[in-house]
Tab-separated table of C-alpha atoms in Angstrom:
chain	number	residue	atom	x	y	z
A	15	MET	CA	0.004	-0.039	-0.012
A	16	ASP	CA	2.888	2.375	0.810
A	17	ASP	CA	4.383	1.685	-2.614
A	18	LEU	CA	1.040	2.451	-4.346
A	19	LEU	CA	0.849	5.746	-2.447
A	20	PHE	CA	4.407	6.580	-3.509
A	21	VAL	CA	3.599	5.974	-7.165
A	22	VAL	CA	0.437	8.146	-6.986
A	23	PHE	CA	2.447	10.871	-5.233
A	24	TRP	CA	4.793	11.119	-8.177
A	25	ILE	CA	2.199	10.717	-10.964
A	26	VAL	CA	-0.118	13.534	-9.833
A	27	PRO	CA	2.378	16.414	-10.038
A	28	LEU	CA	3.863	15.045	-13.243
A	29	CYS	CA	0.492	14.991	-15.020
A	30	SER	CA	-0.272	18.505	-13.862
A	31	VAL	CA	2.819	19.840	-15.498
A	32	LEU	CA	2.099	18.086	-18.873
A	33	VAL	CA	-1.377	19.704	-19.178
A	34	SER	CA	-1.653	22.446	-21.773
A	35	ALA	CA	-2.434	25.994	-20.541
A	36	ASP	CA	-4.841	27.863	-22.848
A	37	ILE	CA	-5.753	31.455	-22.174
A	38	CYS	CA	-8.958	32.951	-23.545
A	39	PHE	CA	-8.698	36.742	-23.242
A	40	GLU	CA	-11.767	38.811	-22.718
A	41	ARG	CA	-9.920	42.055	-23.153
A	42	SER	CA	-10.393	42.078	-26.958
A	43	GLY	CA	-14.167	41.481	-26.744
A	44	PHE	CA	-16.437	38.655	-27.831
A	45	PHE	CA	-17.769	37.220	-31.079
A	46	THR	CA	-21.071	35.607	-32.051
A	47	PRO	CA	-20.548	31.772	-32.285
A	48	ASN	CA	-20.925	30.521	-35.835
A	49	GLY	CA	-20.656	34.115	-37.107
A	50	ASN	CA	-18.115	35.477	-39.602
A	51	TYR	CA	-15.380	35.949	-37.078
A	52	ASP	CA	-15.809	32.438	-35.733
A	53	LEU	CA	-15.816	31.036	-39.256
A	54	ASN	CA	-12.585	32.877	-40.128
A	55	ARG	CA	-10.997	31.686	-36.908
A	56	ARG	CA	-11.812	28.043	-37.760
A	57	LEU	CA	-10.464	28.378	-41.222
A	58	MET	CA	-7.285	29.974	-40.022
A	59	LEU	CA	-6.602	27.351	-37.293
A	60	ALA	CA	-7.381	24.545	-39.774
A	61	SER	CA	-4.649	25.828	-42.116
A	62	LEU	CA	-2.015	26.211	-39.487
A	63	PRO	CA	-0.632	22.677	-39.183
A	64	SER	CA	0.392	22.408	-42.898
A	65	LEU	CA	1.636	26.000	-43.116
A	66	VAL	CA	3.767	25.763	-39.962
A	67	THR	CA	5.456	22.477	-40.923
A	68	ALA	CA	6.109	23.746	-44.444
A	69	ASN	CA	7.827	26.921	-43.185
A	70	ASP	CA	10.492	25.760	-40.822
A	71	GLY	CA	8.136	25.455	-37.807
A	72	PHE	CA	6.908	29.017	-37.784
A	73	TYR	CA	4.092	30.851	-39.663
A	74	THR	CA	1.938	33.967	-39.287
A	75	THR	CA	-1.216	34.497	-41.277
A	76	SER	CA	-4.589	36.257	-41.336
A	77	THR	CA	-8.011	35.308	-42.613
A	78	GLY	CA	-11.000	37.433	-43.645
A	79	GLN	CA	-11.631	41.150	-43.883
A	80	GLU	CA	-12.164	43.795	-41.171
A	81	PRO	CA	-13.956	43.890	-38.758
A	82	ASN	CA	-14.002	40.037	-38.802
A	83	ARG	CA	-10.323	39.585	-39.756
A	84	VAL	CA	-8.451	36.948	-37.629
A	85	TYR	CA	-4.671	37.184	-37.144
A	86	GLY	CA	-2.963	33.857	-36.360
A	87	LEU	CA	0.475	32.386	-35.456
A	88	GLY	CA	1.718	28.834	-35.160
A	89	MET	CA	5.116	27.680	-33.990
A	90	CYS	CA	6.938	24.581	-32.982
A	91	ALA	CA	10.236	24.217	-31.059
A	92	THR	CA	13.351	24.187	-33.145
A	93	GLY	CA	14.221	20.679	-34.284
A	94	SER	CA	10.664	19.259	-33.940
A	95	ASP	CA	9.908	16.527	-36.528
A	96	THR	CA	7.059	17.186	-38.997
A	97	ARG	CA	4.588	14.735	-37.405
A	98	SER	CA	5.116	15.860	-33.831
A	99	CYS	CA	4.886	19.515	-34.869
A	100	SER	CA	1.659	18.995	-36.867
A	101	ASP	CA	0.024	16.938	-34.098
A	102	CYS	CA	0.867	19.501	-31.484
A	103	ILE	CA	-0.546	22.401	-33.614
A	104	ILE	CA	-3.769	20.404	-34.253
A	105	SER	CA	-4.192	19.568	-30.574
A	106	SER	CA	-3.526	23.140	-29.447
A	107	SER	CA	-6.014	24.544	-32.070
A	108	ALA	CA	-8.666	22.064	-31.043
A	109	ARG	CA	-8.249	23.015	-27.381
A	110	LEU	CA	-8.603	26.763	-28.215
A	111	LEU	CA	-11.842	26.010	-30.203
A	112	ARG	CA	-13.272	23.969	-27.439
A	113	ASN	CA	-12.432	26.333	-24.525
A	114	CYS	CA	-12.464	29.824	-26.114
A	115	THR	CA	-16.063	29.626	-27.243
A	116	ASN	CA	-16.646	33.308	-27.888
A	117	GLN	CA	-13.446	35.225	-26.946
A	118	MET	CA	-11.755	37.122	-29.787
A	119	GLU	CA	-8.275	36.287	-28.526
A	120	GLY	CA	-6.668	33.113	-27.348
A	121	ILE	CA	-3.129	31.698	-26.719
A	122	ASP	CA	-2.092	28.122	-26.102
A	123	TRP	CA	1.473	26.937	-25.235
A	124	ARG	CA	1.307	23.140	-25.446
A	125	MET	CA	3.560	20.158	-24.828
A	126	ASP	CA	2.609	17.095	-26.867
A	127	ARG	CA	5.750	15.178	-27.747
A	128	THR	CA	7.226	18.647	-28.575
A	129	LEU	CA	6.524	22.251	-27.570
A	130	CYS	CA	4.259	24.393	-29.730
A	131	LEU	CA	2.411	27.738	-29.602
A	132	VAL	CA	-0.889	28.629	-31.253
A	133	ARG	CA	-2.313	32.121	-31.017
A	134	TYR	CA	-5.177	34.104	-32.610
A	135	SER	CA	-6.590	37.569	-32.203
A	136	ASN	CA	-8.714	40.211	-33.879
A	137	ARG	CA	-5.701	42.624	-33.920
A	138	SER	CA	-2.222	42.291	-35.264
A	139	PHE	CA	0.132	41.217	-32.480
A	140	TYR	CA	3.186	40.321	-34.602
A	141	GLY	CA	6.401	41.677	-33.022
A	142	SER	CA	4.589	42.929	-29.911
A	143	LEU	CA	6.064	41.909	-26.560
A	144	GLY	CA	3.415	40.251	-24.373
A	145	MET	CA	4.681	40.063	-20.820
A	146	GLU	CA	1.604	39.077	-18.710
A	147	ILE	CA	2.111	35.756	-17.003
A	148	LEU	CA	-0.210	33.082	-18.437
A	149	ARG	CA	1.023	30.326	-16.258
A	150	SER	CA	3.424	29.947	-13.298
A	151	GLU	CA	3.372	26.373	-12.104
A	152	ASN	CA	5.833	24.316	-10.112
A	153	TYR	CA	6.060	21.123	-8.146
A	154	THR	CA	5.104	21.369	-4.500
A	155	ARG	CA	7.913	18.943	-3.766
A	156	ILE	CA	11.156	20.537	-2.688
A	157	PHE	CA	14.468	19.156	-3.941
A	158	GLN	CA	15.840	17.299	-0.912
A	159	ASP	CA	19.476	16.751	-1.782
A	160	ASP	CA	20.737	20.381	-1.799
A	161	MET	CA	18.348	23.267	-2.524
A	162	THR	CA	21.201	25.795	-2.819
A	163	ASP	CA	22.946	23.517	-5.334
A	164	LEU	CA	19.753	23.227	-7.382
A	165	ASP	CA	19.249	27.048	-7.371
A	166	ASP	CA	22.899	27.729	-8.350
A	167	GLU	CA	22.964	25.159	-11.211
A	168	TRP	CA	19.418	26.265	-12.355
A	169	GLU	CA	20.639	29.793	-12.768
A	170	ALA	CA	23.785	28.670	-14.545
A	171	LEU	CA	21.721	26.617	-16.954
A	172	MET	CA	19.267	29.429	-17.623
A	173	ILE	CA	22.059	31.958	-18.299
A	174	SER	CA	23.518	29.597	-20.849
A	175	LEU	CA	20.100	28.834	-22.470
A	176	ILE	CA	19.064	32.495	-22.674
A	177	ASP	CA	22.403	33.279	-24.296
A	178	GLN	CA	21.783	30.685	-26.958
A	179	ALA	CA	18.106	31.821	-27.369
A	180	SER	CA	19.310	35.426	-27.991
A	181	THR	CA	20.226	34.285	-31.510
A	182	LEU	CA	18.088	31.239	-32.050
A	183	TYR	CA	14.877	31.996	-30.074
A	184	TYR	CA	15.120	28.472	-28.583
A	185	ALA	CA	17.481	26.367	-26.455
A	186	ALA	CA	17.422	23.164	-24.521
A	187	GLY	CA	20.158	21.869	-22.160
A	188	ARG	CA	21.134	20.271	-18.888
A	189	GLN	CA	23.370	21.085	-15.966
A	190	LYS	CA	25.010	18.620	-13.586
A	191	LEU	CA	24.093	19.020	-9.946
A	192	GLU	CA	27.242	18.885	-7.776
A	193	SER	CA	25.491	17.401	-4.725
A	194	SER	CA	24.043	14.376	-6.532
A	195	ILE	CA	24.142	12.314	-9.785
A	196	SER	CA	21.116	14.161	-10.991
A	197	HIS	CA	20.922	16.892	-13.628
A	198	VAL	CA	18.583	19.815	-14.044
A	199	TYR	CA	17.057	20.021	-17.558
A	200	GLY	CA	15.653	23.160	-19.089
A	201	VAL	CA	13.913	24.495	-22.225
A	202	VAL	CA	13.494	28.132	-23.236
A	203	GLN	CA	11.475	29.326	-26.272
A	204	CYS	CA	10.518	32.729	-27.542
A	205	SER	CA	7.859	33.493	-30.112
A	206	ARG	CA	9.825	34.010	-33.331
A	207	ASP	CA	8.074	37.160	-34.347
A	208	LEU	CA	9.942	39.062	-31.560
A	209	SER	CA	13.093	40.948	-31.888
A	210	LEU	CA	16.030	39.181	-30.361
A	211	GLU	CA	16.307	41.925	-27.767
A	212	ASN	CA	12.687	41.437	-26.614
A	213	CYS	CA	13.276	37.664	-26.558
A	214	THR	CA	16.124	38.075	-24.135
A	215	HIS	CA	14.168	40.479	-21.982
A	216	CYS	CA	11.174	38.169	-21.769
A	217	LEU	CA	13.254	35.239	-20.669
A	218	GLN	CA	15.202	37.268	-18.165
A	219	GLN	CA	11.846	38.183	-16.537
A	220	ASP	CA	11.070	34.585	-16.193
A	221	VAL	CA	14.288	34.046	-14.234
A	222	ILE	CA	13.189	36.886	-11.916
A	223	GLU	CA	9.804	35.206	-11.530
A	224	TYR	CA	11.484	31.838	-10.632
A	225	ARG	CA	13.424	33.540	-7.883
A	226	SER	CA	10.240	34.841	-6.265
A	227	CYS	CA	8.068	31.791	-6.654
A	228	CYS	CA	9.891	28.617	-7.295
A	229	ARG	CA	13.253	28.293	-5.541
A	230	GLY	CA	14.205	24.800	-4.739
A	231	ARG	CA	11.295	23.335	-6.749
A	232	GLN	CA	12.091	20.135	-8.677
A	233	GLY	CA	10.328	21.400	-11.823
A	234	GLY	CA	7.966	24.017	-13.190
A	235	ILE	CA	6.696	26.115	-16.060
A	236	ILE	CA	6.541	29.895	-16.565
A	237	SER	CA	4.779	31.021	-19.702
A	238	ARG	CA	3.925	34.388	-21.222
A	239	PRO	CA	2.438	35.305	-24.632
A	240	SER	CA	6.003	35.948	-25.914
A	241	CYS	CA	8.157	33.348	-24.118
A	242	PHE	CA	8.110	30.034	-22.315
A	243	ILE	CA	10.472	28.109	-19.878
A	244	ARG	CA	10.305	24.755	-18.323
A	245	TRP	CA	12.708	22.931	-16.090
A	246	GLU	CA	12.793	19.428	-14.433
A	247	VAL	CA	15.282	17.083	-12.750
A	248	TYR	CA	14.632	14.487	-15.482
A	249	PRO	CA	14.589	14.707	-19.311
A	250	PHE	CA	10.991	15.458	-20.405
A	251	LEU	CA	9.276	14.808	-23.687
A	252	ALA	CA	11.570	14.385	-26.774
A	253	LEU	CA	13.351	17.737	-26.485
A	254	PHE	CA	16.617	16.190	-25.135
A	255	ASP	CA	17.049	13.352	-27.589
A	256	ASN	CA	19.897	15.322	-29.293
A	257	ILE	CA	21.262	17.174	-26.202
A	258	PRO	CA	24.949	17.891	-26.432
A	259	PRO	CA	27.260	15.557	-24.551
A	260	LEU	CA	28.915	16.483	-21.266
A	261	ASP	CA	32.632	16.939	-20.840
A	262	LYS	CA	34.499	15.467	-17.921
A	263	ASP	CA	33.620	18.510	-15.734
A	264	GLY	CA	29.878	17.942	-16.273
A	265	LYS	CA	29.571	20.989	-18.556
A	266	ASN	CA	27.688	20.892	-21.860
A	267	ILE	CA	29.783	20.794	-25.029
A	268	SER	CA	27.921	23.043	-27.285
A	269	LYS	CA	26.977	21.981	-30.895
A	270	GLY	CA	28.978	25.026	-32.021
A	271	THR	CA	32.135	23.674	-30.424
A	272	ILE	CA	31.571	20.197	-32.003
A	273	VAL	CA	31.007	21.689	-35.361
A	274	ALA	CA	34.073	23.940	-35.062
A	275	ILE	CA	36.298	20.945	-34.126
A	276	VAL	CA	35.106	19.010	-37.189
A	277	VAL	CA	34.793	21.827	-39.719
A	278	ALA	CA	37.845	23.985	-38.891
A	279	PRO	CA	40.398	21.602	-40.511
A	280	VAL	CA	38.221	21.210	-43.579
A	281	VAL	CA	37.834	25.001	-43.921
A	282	LEU	CA	41.589	25.476	-43.500
A	283	ILE	CA	42.300	22.874	-46.215
A	284	ALA	CA	39.718	24.467	-48.526
A	285	LEU	CA	41.176	27.941	-47.952
A	286	GLY	CA	44.703	26.649	-48.572
A	287	PHE	CA	43.644	24.996	-51.810
A	288	ALA	CA	41.859	28.226	-52.954
A	289	LEU	CA	44.894	30.385	-52.237
A	290	TRP	CA	47.105	27.847	-54.017
A	291	ARG	CA	44.889	27.931	-57.083
A	292	ARG	CA	44.797	31.806	-56.978
A	293	ARG	CA	48.556	32.045	-56.716
A	294	LYS	CA	48.930	29.551	-59.480
A	295	ALA	CA	46.654	31.514	-61.718
A	296	TYR	CA	48.485	34.716	-60.795
A	297	LYS	CA	51.842	33.335	-61.666
A	298	ALA	CA	50.516	31.958	-64.924
A	299	PHE	CA	49.365	35.344	-65.980
A	300	THR	CA	52.505	37.212	-64.951
A	301	SER	CA	54.635	34.715	-66.797
A	302	ASP	CA	52.666	35.171	-69.998
A	303	SER	CA	52.472	38.975	-69.810
A	304	GLY	CA	54.977	41.646	-69.099
A	305	ASP	CA	52.390	43.997	-67.601
A	306	ASP	CA	52.659	45.007	-63.977
A	307	ILE	CA	49.932	43.940	-61.584
A	308	THR	CA	49.153	45.381	-58.198
A	309	THR	CA	46.775	43.396	-55.877
A	310	SER	CA	44.982	45.707	-53.519
A	311	GLY	CA	41.441	44.447	-53.021
A	312	SER	CA	40.943	44.275	-56.809
A	313	LEU	CA	43.387	43.581	-59.695
A	314	GLN	CA	44.588	46.450	-61.867
A	315	PHE	CA	46.293	46.135	-65.241
A	316	GLU	CA	48.102	48.158	-67.835
A	317	PHE	CA	45.693	49.662	-70.279
A	318	LYS	CA	47.221	47.725	-73.206
A	319	ALA	CA	46.565	44.407	-71.255
A	320	ILE	CA	42.960	45.344	-70.915
A	321	GLU	CA	42.653	46.242	-74.589
A	322	ALA	CA	44.106	42.809	-75.468
A	323	ALA	CA	41.740	41.003	-73.127
A	324	THR	CA	38.646	42.735	-74.488
A	325	SER	CA	39.790	42.796	-78.201
A	326	ASN	CA	40.141	46.567	-77.980
A	327	PHE	CA	36.721	46.870	-76.319
A	328	HIS	CA	35.004	45.275	-79.262
A	329	SER	CA	31.257	45.628	-79.330
A	330	ASN	CA	30.882	41.793	-79.422
A	331	ASN	CA	32.375	41.699	-75.829
A	332	LYS	CA	30.104	44.348	-74.501
A	333	LEU	CA	27.926	42.953	-71.723
A	334	GLY	CA	25.923	46.024	-70.791
A	335	HIS	CA	25.997	49.658	-69.568
A	336	GLY	CA	25.687	50.674	-65.863
A	337	GLY	CA	25.662	53.989	-63.975
A	338	PHE	CA	29.482	54.059	-63.898
A	339	GLY	CA	30.199	53.151	-67.502
A	340	GLU	CA	30.235	50.282	-69.981
A	341	VAL	CA	30.910	46.655	-68.945
A	342	TYR	CA	32.902	44.258	-71.199
A	343	LYS	CA	33.834	40.595	-71.087
A	344	GLY	CA	37.549	39.963	-71.096
A	345	THR	CA	39.760	36.887	-71.391
A	346	LEU	CA	43.151	36.889	-69.643
A	347	PRO	CA	46.196	35.045	-71.102
A	348	ASN	CA	45.695	32.175	-68.691
A	349	GLY	CA	42.168	31.681	-69.940
A	350	ALA	CA	40.369	33.233	-66.903
A	351	GLN	CA	37.355	35.336	-67.855
A	352	VAL	CA	36.720	38.590	-66.089
A	353	ALA	CA	34.206	41.437	-66.251
A	354	VAL	CA	35.715	44.886	-67.111
A	355	LYS	CA	33.988	48.078	-66.233
A	356	ARG	CA	35.209	51.045	-68.204
A	357	LEU	CA	34.587	54.010	-66.002
A	358	SER	CA	33.642	57.227	-67.721
A	359	LYS	CA	35.365	60.527	-66.727
A	360	LYS	CA	32.091	62.274	-66.248
A	361	SER	CA	30.953	59.767	-63.647
A	362	GLY	CA	33.550	61.205	-61.265
A	363	GLN	CA	34.334	57.827	-60.019
A	364	GLY	CA	37.716	56.338	-59.351
A	365	GLU	CA	38.946	52.916	-58.270
A	366	GLU	CA	38.269	53.509	-54.653
A	367	GLU	CA	34.701	54.634	-55.228
A	368	PHE	CA	34.136	51.745	-57.641
A	369	LYS	CA	35.321	49.244	-54.991
A	370	ASN	CA	33.015	50.801	-52.413
A	371	GLU	CA	30.074	51.661	-54.626
A	372	VAL	CA	27.291	50.182	-52.451
A	373	TRP	CA	28.855	51.488	-49.222
A	374	ARG	CA	29.127	55.021	-50.729
A	375	LEU	CA	25.443	54.912	-51.803
A	376	TRP	CA	24.514	53.558	-48.294
A	377	ASN	CA	26.273	56.458	-46.583
A	378	ASN	CA	24.798	59.059	-48.933
A	379	ASP	CA	21.237	57.709	-48.616
A	380	SER	CA	21.231	57.137	-52.381
A	381	LEU	CA	20.433	53.437	-52.461
A	382	LEU	CA	17.807	53.918	-55.154
A	383	GLU	CA	20.527	54.712	-57.653
A	384	MET	CA	21.313	51.043	-57.620
A	385	ILE	CA	17.845	50.109	-58.922
A	386	ASP	CA	17.500	49.306	-62.592
A	387	PRO	CA	15.520	52.184	-64.177
A	388	ALA	CA	13.599	49.664	-66.183
A	389	MET	CA	11.787	48.666	-62.957
A	390	GLU	CA	10.310	52.178	-62.710
A	391	GLU	CA	8.266	52.224	-59.549
A	392	ASN	CA	7.288	48.540	-59.617
A	393	TYR	CA	8.934	47.730	-56.270
A	394	ASP	CA	8.574	48.425	-52.595
A	395	ARG	CA	11.298	50.857	-51.436
A	396	ASN	CA	11.334	49.569	-47.843
A	397	GLU	CA	11.874	46.022	-49.014
A	398	VAL	CA	14.762	47.192	-51.259
A	399	PHE	CA	16.390	49.075	-48.435
A	400	ARG	CA	15.987	46.161	-46.058
A	401	CYS	CA	17.495	43.657	-48.494
A	402	ILE	CA	20.511	45.943	-49.151
A	403	HIS	CA	20.859	46.449	-45.397
A	404	ILE	CA	20.903	42.670	-44.771
A	405	ALA	CA	23.414	42.189	-47.642
A	406	LEU	CA	25.818	44.687	-46.017
A	407	LEU	CA	25.558	42.780	-42.714
A	408	CYS	CA	26.531	39.566	-44.569
A	409	VAL	CA	29.840	41.052	-45.729
A	410	GLN	CA	31.045	42.498	-42.445
A	411	GLU	CA	34.795	42.245	-42.003
A	412	ASN	CA	34.612	40.305	-38.834
A	413	PRO	CA	32.916	36.953	-39.517
A	414	THR	CA	31.305	36.950	-36.096
A	415	ASP	CA	29.403	40.059	-37.051
A	416	ARG	CA	27.774	38.355	-40.040
A	417	PRO	CA	24.284	36.853	-39.422
A	418	THR	CA	23.698	33.115	-39.811
A	419	MET	CA	21.559	31.788	-42.678
A	420	SER	CA	18.611	31.098	-40.167
A	421	THR	CA	18.910	34.654	-38.966
A	422	ILE	CA	18.920	35.972	-42.434
A	423	PHE	CA	15.770	34.060	-43.221
A	424	ARG	CA	14.043	35.559	-40.226
A	425	MET	CA	15.287	39.054	-41.146
A	426	LEU	CA	13.783	38.647	-44.624
A	427	THR	CA	10.531	37.251	-43.513
A	428	ASN	CA	9.957	39.219	-40.350
A	429	THR	CA	10.053	43.015	-40.681
A	430	SER	CA	9.608	43.482	-36.954
A	431	ILE	CA	13.222	42.295	-36.344
A	432	THR	CA	15.424	45.273	-35.828
A	433	LEU	CA	18.635	45.340	-37.918
A	434	HIS	CA	21.767	46.803	-36.414
A	435	MET	CA	23.841	49.269	-38.415
A	436	PRO	CA	26.498	47.796	-40.615
A	437	GLN	CA	30.141	48.738	-40.553
A	438	PRO	CA	32.318	49.157	-43.676
A	439	PRO	CA	32.413	45.843	-45.489
A	440	GLY	CA	35.581	43.719	-45.504
A	441	PHE	CA	37.660	42.812	-48.532
A	442	VAL	CA	39.565	39.566	-48.896
A	443	PHE	CA	42.865	40.321	-50.610
A	444	ARG	CA	44.699	43.489	-49.644
A	445	VAL	CA	48.313	42.393	-50.312
A	446	ARG	CA	50.226	44.821	-52.410
A	447	SER	CA	52.958	43.672	-54.739
A	448	LYS	CA	56.469	44.994	-54.163
A	449	SER	CA	56.534	46.467	-57.624
A	450	ASN	CA	56.354	50.172	-58.274
A	451	PRO	CA	53.126	52.065	-57.828
A	452	LEU	CA	50.594	51.667	-60.602
A	453	ASP	CA	51.792	53.140	-63.911
A	454	GLU	CA	50.358	56.615	-64.469
A	455	ARG	CA	49.259	55.471	-67.865
A	456	LEU	CA	46.163	54.026	-66.158
A	457	GLN	CA	45.130	57.602	-65.628
A	458	SER	CA	46.369	59.065	-68.925
A	459	GLY	CA	43.510	58.048	-71.167
A	460	PRO	CA	41.558	61.056	-72.400
A	461	SER	CA	38.166	59.815	-71.366
A	462	THR	CA	38.411	56.509	-69.403
A	463	SER	CA	40.012	54.625	-66.534
A	464	ILE	CA	39.828	50.919	-66.012
A	465	SER	CA	39.312	48.570	-63.032
A	466	ILE	CA	38.901	44.818	-63.012
A	467	THR	CA	37.469	42.919	-60.063
A	468	CYS	CA	38.269	39.215	-59.641
A	469	VAL	CA	35.793	37.618	-57.262
A	470	SER	CA	37.404	35.449	-54.587
A	471	PRO	CA	35.723	33.205	-52.062
A	472	ARG	CA	35.494	34.432	-48.542
C-alpha cells in the first residue's frame, strides 16, 4: 500500500505539468458563435498545421476582412519533426476552439511530444512583446539533496540557455548538480516574431519570476504570450534526444564547439587550396604577360593588357552599360574570364569609389541609384532598403558580425526584427605587390579609366 501511495504521489504532479495551458482573453471582446469571425477563426486554425510544418516550424497568417479579420500564429520548437509539430498544432488549435467559445483572442502553449504555440486575435500582435504571466506552475515537492545547489545550477543553466536563445529563439540543455548524480534540464522558447532583444528581456523576466516563486522546486513552467520556460530534474518529452554531450567536468559541450572541431580543419584545407589555385593563376598570368599587376582588393592592369583582353573593347564583348560606365567581357592570357567596367570621366568615380560603390550609396542615402531604371516604380522601397541592409551585414569584415543563414531568413520574412547598423564591408585580398606604384598610364587616357574585379571566395 505504501508503494502504491508513493507511485500516486509522483504521478499527480507530473501529469499536472504536462497539461496544456490555454488562455482565452476577454480584453479584446467577444464574437457571435458561428458568425463571420468564428468562421474565419476556424479556417485559419485549420490551415496552420500544414503551413507551420512547411515553413520551418513558424508561420503567421490572417484570414478574412475587417472587422472580422483573424490574425494567427503557429510555431513549434526548433528541431521538432514534422509529425510531432503537426500533431501539437492540431491539438492546441482544437483546445482553443473547445475552450475559447466566444473570446476574440486566445493563446495556447502546449507540450505534446514537442513544444508548440498557437495564437489568434482580432488585432495584429506580430512583433509585440506580451509580458503578462499566463502560467506559473511548479512542483510542491522541494528538492531534498541540496536546495542551494539546485538554485545555483538552475541559474547557470538558464544563463546559458538564454544566451543561446538570444540568437536562435530556442535552447534546450542540462546542468550537472554537484550534490548528486542528477541533472537539471531546461527548455526556453520565444515567439519567433519578436526582436532578439525582446526575446532576451522576456526570458530574463522569467528568471526573476522563478526567484520569487519557485526556488528549490524540482520542476515547473513559466509562460507568457511571448516566451516560455520549463525545467525538471529529469529529461522530459523528446526535447533532449539530441542534447549535447557532457565533458569530464559535467559541462555541456555546445553544438557550435563540436561543429568547429570538425569543420575547422576542412575549412583550412579548402582555404589553402583556394589560395594555391589563386597564386597559380596569378603566376601563370604574370609569366605570359609583361604588364605590372598590383593586388589591392581588386586587380589592376596596364591599359594595353585590358585592350588585348577585350579585343580593344570590341562591341561583341560588351555585356551592358551601368551607372558608372560600360561593362565588357575579357579573357586573360591564362584563360580566366573577367568582367571589365570602363569608368567614364564624367561619372567622377575612381577605383576607390568603384570598389566601395554600395557602401558609398548607403552612406549618402542614395540606394535607389542602384535600382534598374527599367523597374520604374514597380517595387517596394522599404523592401529594397531592407534587402541591401541585410546584404551589407552579410559582408562585415569580422565573420562573427555576420548573421547566420537562419537569422537572415528571419530578417527577410519578419520586418519586426530590428537590424543593427553595418560597418564598412571587409575585403579579402589586400596584399600589395612589391613592384612600383601603378603606372600613371592608367590615368592618362583622355576619357576613361579601367578597373577589374576578380571575385574570390571568402
